[in-house]
Coordinates of C-alpha atoms in Angstrom, one line a residue:
M1 CA 162.9 61.2 34.5
A2 CA 160.6 63.1 32.1
P3 CA 159.8 61.3 28.9
D4 CA 161.6 62.4 25.7
L5 CA 159.0 64.5 23.9
G6 CA 160.6 63.4 20.6
D7 CA 160.1 59.7 21.4
A8 CA 157.2 58.3 19.4
S9 CA 156.9 55.4 21.8
A10 CA 156.1 57.6 24.8
P11 CA 152.5 57.2 26.0
G12 CA 150.2 59.5 24.1
A13 CA 152.8 60.4 21.5
E14 CA 151.6 60.6 17.9
P15 CA 153.6 58.3 15.6
P16 CA 155.7 60.0 13.0
A17 CA 153.7 60.9 9.9
P18 CA 154.7 59.0 6.8
R19 CA 157.0 61.1 4.6
W20 CA 154.3 61.6 1.9
R21 CA 152.0 63.2 4.5
R22 CA 154.7 65.5 5.9
L23 CA 155.9 66.6 2.4
P24 CA 152.8 66.6 0.1
E25 CA 154.6 68.6 -2.5
E26 CA 156.8 65.5 -3.1
R27 CA 154.0 63.2 -3.8
P28 CA 154.2 63.3 -7.6
R29 CA 157.9 62.5 -7.5
Q30 CA 157.4 59.7 -5.0
I31 CA 154.6 58.2 -7.2
I32 CA 156.9 58.5 -10.3
D33 CA 159.8 56.8 -8.5
A34 CA 157.5 54.0 -7.3
A35 CA 156.0 53.6 -10.7
F36 CA 159.5 53.3 -12.3
D37 CA 160.4 50.5 -9.8
V38 CA 157.1 48.7 -10.4
F39 CA 157.3 49.1 -14.2
S40 CA 160.9 47.8 -14.2
D41 CA 159.9 44.8 -12.1
A42 CA 156.5 43.9 -13.5
G43 CA 156.5 45.5 -16.9
L44 CA 154.0 48.0 -18.1
Q45 CA 151.2 45.5 -18.8
G46 CA 151.7 43.7 -15.5
A47 CA 152.1 46.8 -13.3
R48 CA 149.0 47.6 -11.1
L49 CA 148.3 51.0 -9.7
D50 CA 147.5 49.6 -6.2
R51 CA 151.0 48.1 -6.1
I52 CA 152.5 51.5 -7.2
A53 CA 150.4 53.2 -4.5
R54 CA 151.7 50.8 -1.8
R55 CA 155.3 51.4 -2.8
A56 CA 154.8 55.1 -2.9
G57 CA 153.0 55.1 0.5
V58 CA 149.9 56.7 -0.8
S59 CA 146.4 55.5 -1.6
K60 CA 145.4 54.4 -5.1
G61 CA 143.0 57.4 -5.2
T62 CA 145.9 59.8 -4.6
I63 CA 147.6 58.6 -7.8
Y64 CA 144.5 59.7 -9.8
L65 CA 144.8 63.2 -8.3
Y66 CA 148.0 63.6 -10.3
F67 CA 147.9 61.0 -13.2
A68 CA 144.7 60.1 -15.1
S69 CA 145.9 56.7 -16.2
K70 CA 148.8 54.2 -16.1
E71 CA 149.8 55.4 -19.5
E72 CA 150.0 59.0 -18.3
L73 CA 152.1 57.9 -15.4
F74 CA 154.5 56.1 -17.7
R75 CA 154.9 59.4 -19.7
A76 CA 155.7 61.1 -16.4
V77 CA 158.3 58.4 -15.7
V78 CA 160.0 58.9 -19.1
E79 CA 160.0 62.6 -18.6
A80 CA 161.5 62.4 -15.1
K81 CA 164.1 59.7 -15.8
V82 CA 165.1 60.3 -19.4
I83 CA 163.8 63.6 -20.9
T84 CA 165.3 65.7 -18.1
V85 CA 168.7 64.3 -19.0
I86 CA 168.2 65.2 -22.7
E87 CA 167.0 68.7 -21.7
A88 CA 170.1 69.2 -19.6
A89 CA 172.3 68.1 -22.5
E90 CA 170.5 70.5 -24.9
Q91 CA 171.0 73.4 -22.5
D92 CA 174.7 72.5 -21.9
A93 CA 175.3 72.2 -25.7
A94 CA 173.7 75.6 -26.4
R95 CA 175.7 77.3 -23.6
R96 CA 179.0 75.9 -24.8
A97 CA 178.2 76.7 -28.4
A98 CA 177.5 80.3 -27.4
G99 CA 181.0 80.2 -25.9
D100 CA 182.4 79.1 -29.2
E101 CA 183.5 75.6 -28.1
C102 CA 184.8 73.6 -31.0
A103 CA 182.4 71.0 -32.3
V104 CA 184.9 68.1 -31.9
D105 CA 185.0 68.7 -28.1
A106 CA 181.2 69.1 -28.0
L107 CA 180.6 65.9 -29.8
R108 CA 183.1 64.0 -27.7
R109 CA 181.5 65.2 -24.5
L110 CA 178.0 64.4 -25.7
M111 CA 179.1 60.8 -26.6
L112 CA 180.8 60.4 -23.2
N113 CA 177.7 61.5 -21.4
H114 CA 175.5 59.3 -23.7
W115 CA 177.7 56.3 -22.8
D116 CA 177.3 56.9 -19.1
L117 CA 173.5 57.1 -19.5
L118 CA 173.4 53.9 -21.6
R119 CA 175.2 52.1 -18.8
S120 CA 173.1 53.5 -16.0
S121 CA 170.6 51.3 -14.2
T122 CA 167.9 53.7 -15.1
Y123 CA 168.5 53.3 -18.9
L124 CA 168.9 49.6 -18.7
A125 CA 165.6 49.2 -17.0
M126 CA 163.9 51.6 -19.4
H127 CA 165.5 49.9 -22.4
R128 CA 164.2 46.5 -21.3
L129 CA 160.8 48.0 -20.8
V130 CA 160.7 49.7 -24.2
Q131 CA 162.0 46.7 -26.1
A132 CA 159.7 44.2 -24.4
E133 CA 156.5 46.0 -24.0
L134 CA 156.0 49.3 -25.8
H135 CA 154.9 47.6 -29.1
H136 CA 151.7 46.8 -27.1
F137 CA 151.1 50.6 -26.6
P138 CA 151.4 52.4 -30.0
D139 CA 150.7 55.8 -28.5
L140 CA 153.4 55.4 -25.9
M141 CA 155.8 54.0 -28.5
R142 CA 155.3 57.1 -30.6
Y143 CA 155.8 59.3 -27.6
Y144 CA 159.0 57.6 -26.7
G145 CA 160.2 57.8 -30.3
D146 CA 159.5 61.5 -30.6
E147 CA 160.5 62.7 -27.2
V148 CA 163.5 60.5 -26.5
I149 CA 165.0 58.9 -29.6
E150 CA 164.3 61.7 -32.2
R151 CA 165.1 64.5 -29.8
S152 CA 168.4 62.9 -28.8
L153 CA 169.2 62.4 -32.5
R154 CA 168.4 66.1 -33.3
L155 CA 170.8 67.2 -30.6
T156 CA 173.6 65.1 -31.9
A157 CA 172.9 66.2 -35.5
S158 CA 173.0 69.8 -34.5
I159 CA 176.5 69.5 -33.2
I160 CA 177.6 67.7 -36.3
A161 CA 176.0 70.4 -38.5
R162 CA 177.8 73.0 -36.5
G163 CA 181.1 71.2 -37.0
I164 CA 180.5 71.0 -40.8
A165 CA 179.7 74.7 -40.9
R166 CA 182.9 75.5 -39.0
G167 CA 185.0 73.3 -41.3
E168 CA 185.8 70.8 -38.5
F169 CA 183.9 67.9 -39.9
V170 CA 183.7 66.4 -43.3
V171 CA 180.4 67.0 -45.2
V172 CA 177.9 64.4 -44.3
D173 CA 174.1 64.3 -43.7
P174 CA 174.1 65.3 -40.0
L175 CA 171.0 63.3 -39.1
A176 CA 172.2 60.2 -40.8
A177 CA 175.6 60.6 -39.1
A178 CA 173.8 61.1 -35.7
R179 CA 171.9 57.8 -36.2
I180 CA 175.1 55.9 -37.0
L181 CA 176.9 57.3 -34.0
T182 CA 174.0 56.6 -31.7
A183 CA 173.7 53.0 -33.0
M184 CA 177.4 52.5 -32.4
L185 CA 177.1 53.6 -28.8
V186 CA 173.8 51.8 -28.0
T187 CA 175.0 48.5 -29.7
N188 CA 178.4 48.4 -27.9
A189 CA 176.8 49.4 -24.5
N190 CA 174.3 46.6 -24.9
W191 CA 176.9 44.2 -26.0
Y192 CA 179.1 45.1 -23.0
E193 CA 176.2 44.4 -20.6
R194 CA 176.0 40.9 -22.2
R195 CA 179.8 40.5 -22.6
H196 CA 179.6 37.0 -21.1
L197 CA 178.2 36.0 -24.4
F198 CA 181.1 37.6 -26.3
Q199 CA 184.1 36.5 -24.3
S200 CA 186.3 36.0 -27.3
S201 CA 185.6 39.4 -28.8
M202 CA 184.8 41.7 -25.9
H203 CA 187.3 41.3 -23.1
E204 CA 188.2 45.0 -22.8
S205 CA 187.1 47.3 -19.9
A206 CA 184.0 49.5 -20.4
D207 CA 186.3 52.5 -20.6
V208 CA 188.3 51.0 -23.5
V209 CA 185.1 50.0 -25.4
R210 CA 183.8 53.5 -24.9
D211 CA 187.0 55.3 -26.0
T212 CA 187.4 53.0 -29.0
V213 CA 183.8 53.7 -30.2
I214 CA 184.3 57.5 -29.8
A215 CA 187.7 57.5 -31.4
F216 CA 186.4 55.5 -34.4
A217 CA 183.4 57.9 -34.8
L218 CA 185.5 61.0 -34.6
R219 CA 188.1 59.7 -37.0
G220 CA 185.3 59.3 -39.6
L221 CA 184.0 62.8 -39.1
V222 CA 187.0 65.1 -38.4
V223 CA 188.7 66.8 -41.3
P224 CA 192.3 65.4 -41.5
A225 CA 195.0 67.9 -40.5
G226 CA 196.2 69.8 -43.5
A227 CA 193.2 68.9 -45.7
A228 CA 190.9 71.6 -47.1
P229 CA 187.3 71.0 -45.9
A230 CA 184.7 70.6 -48.6
S231 CA 182.0 73.1 -48.8
P232 CA 178.7 72.1 -47.3
R233 CA 176.2 70.7 -49.8
T234 CA 173.4 72.9 -50.9
N235 CA 170.0 71.8 -52.3
A236 CA 169.7 72.5 -56.0

């Protein structure tokens, strides 16, 4: 019987090329994914580029073709894993606002999506990394603060400001309100992940915790039915 030409074990057959060799355009993403895994496991200080290279299936020198340093690679990880999510949320919010979606629905959807992100394995790993290590890297801390935290707050604040302008929300400082809502979501998501420490006070399901936080937040913002909304404040 003639040998199967697709069988790599046949005499003289060339072994299958590693995926990174067959698809070189995917190398940056493979390196980023490998870096995220290694950063999550070893921390930013403990992560070594040779370990990232082995996990990605490339040489250490190949990493330098795309990323000049470990710090630049971390920025790429943040962009791929977190900033792309924020960008998608910004685009979705703009599209729905153009379609005249009410601000209450927009804010509820944003908080639901934010909760899902906070409970994802990607966020949990990134949160541990940021909390434990970024204070050793001031430039990266500022980058994360500007591109993730502040950008997310601005998106939330923009929806609140639109709700105030439409008379759906009471008059508040939109950015301050965004910080409060974000803190409520982040704190409760983190508490839920450690609920074994709060057995007497957090026995609900994740969905119940999420819905309670969102209902509480909206109750404080939405103009009560039948009430005349106050005019937005103006600077003197």
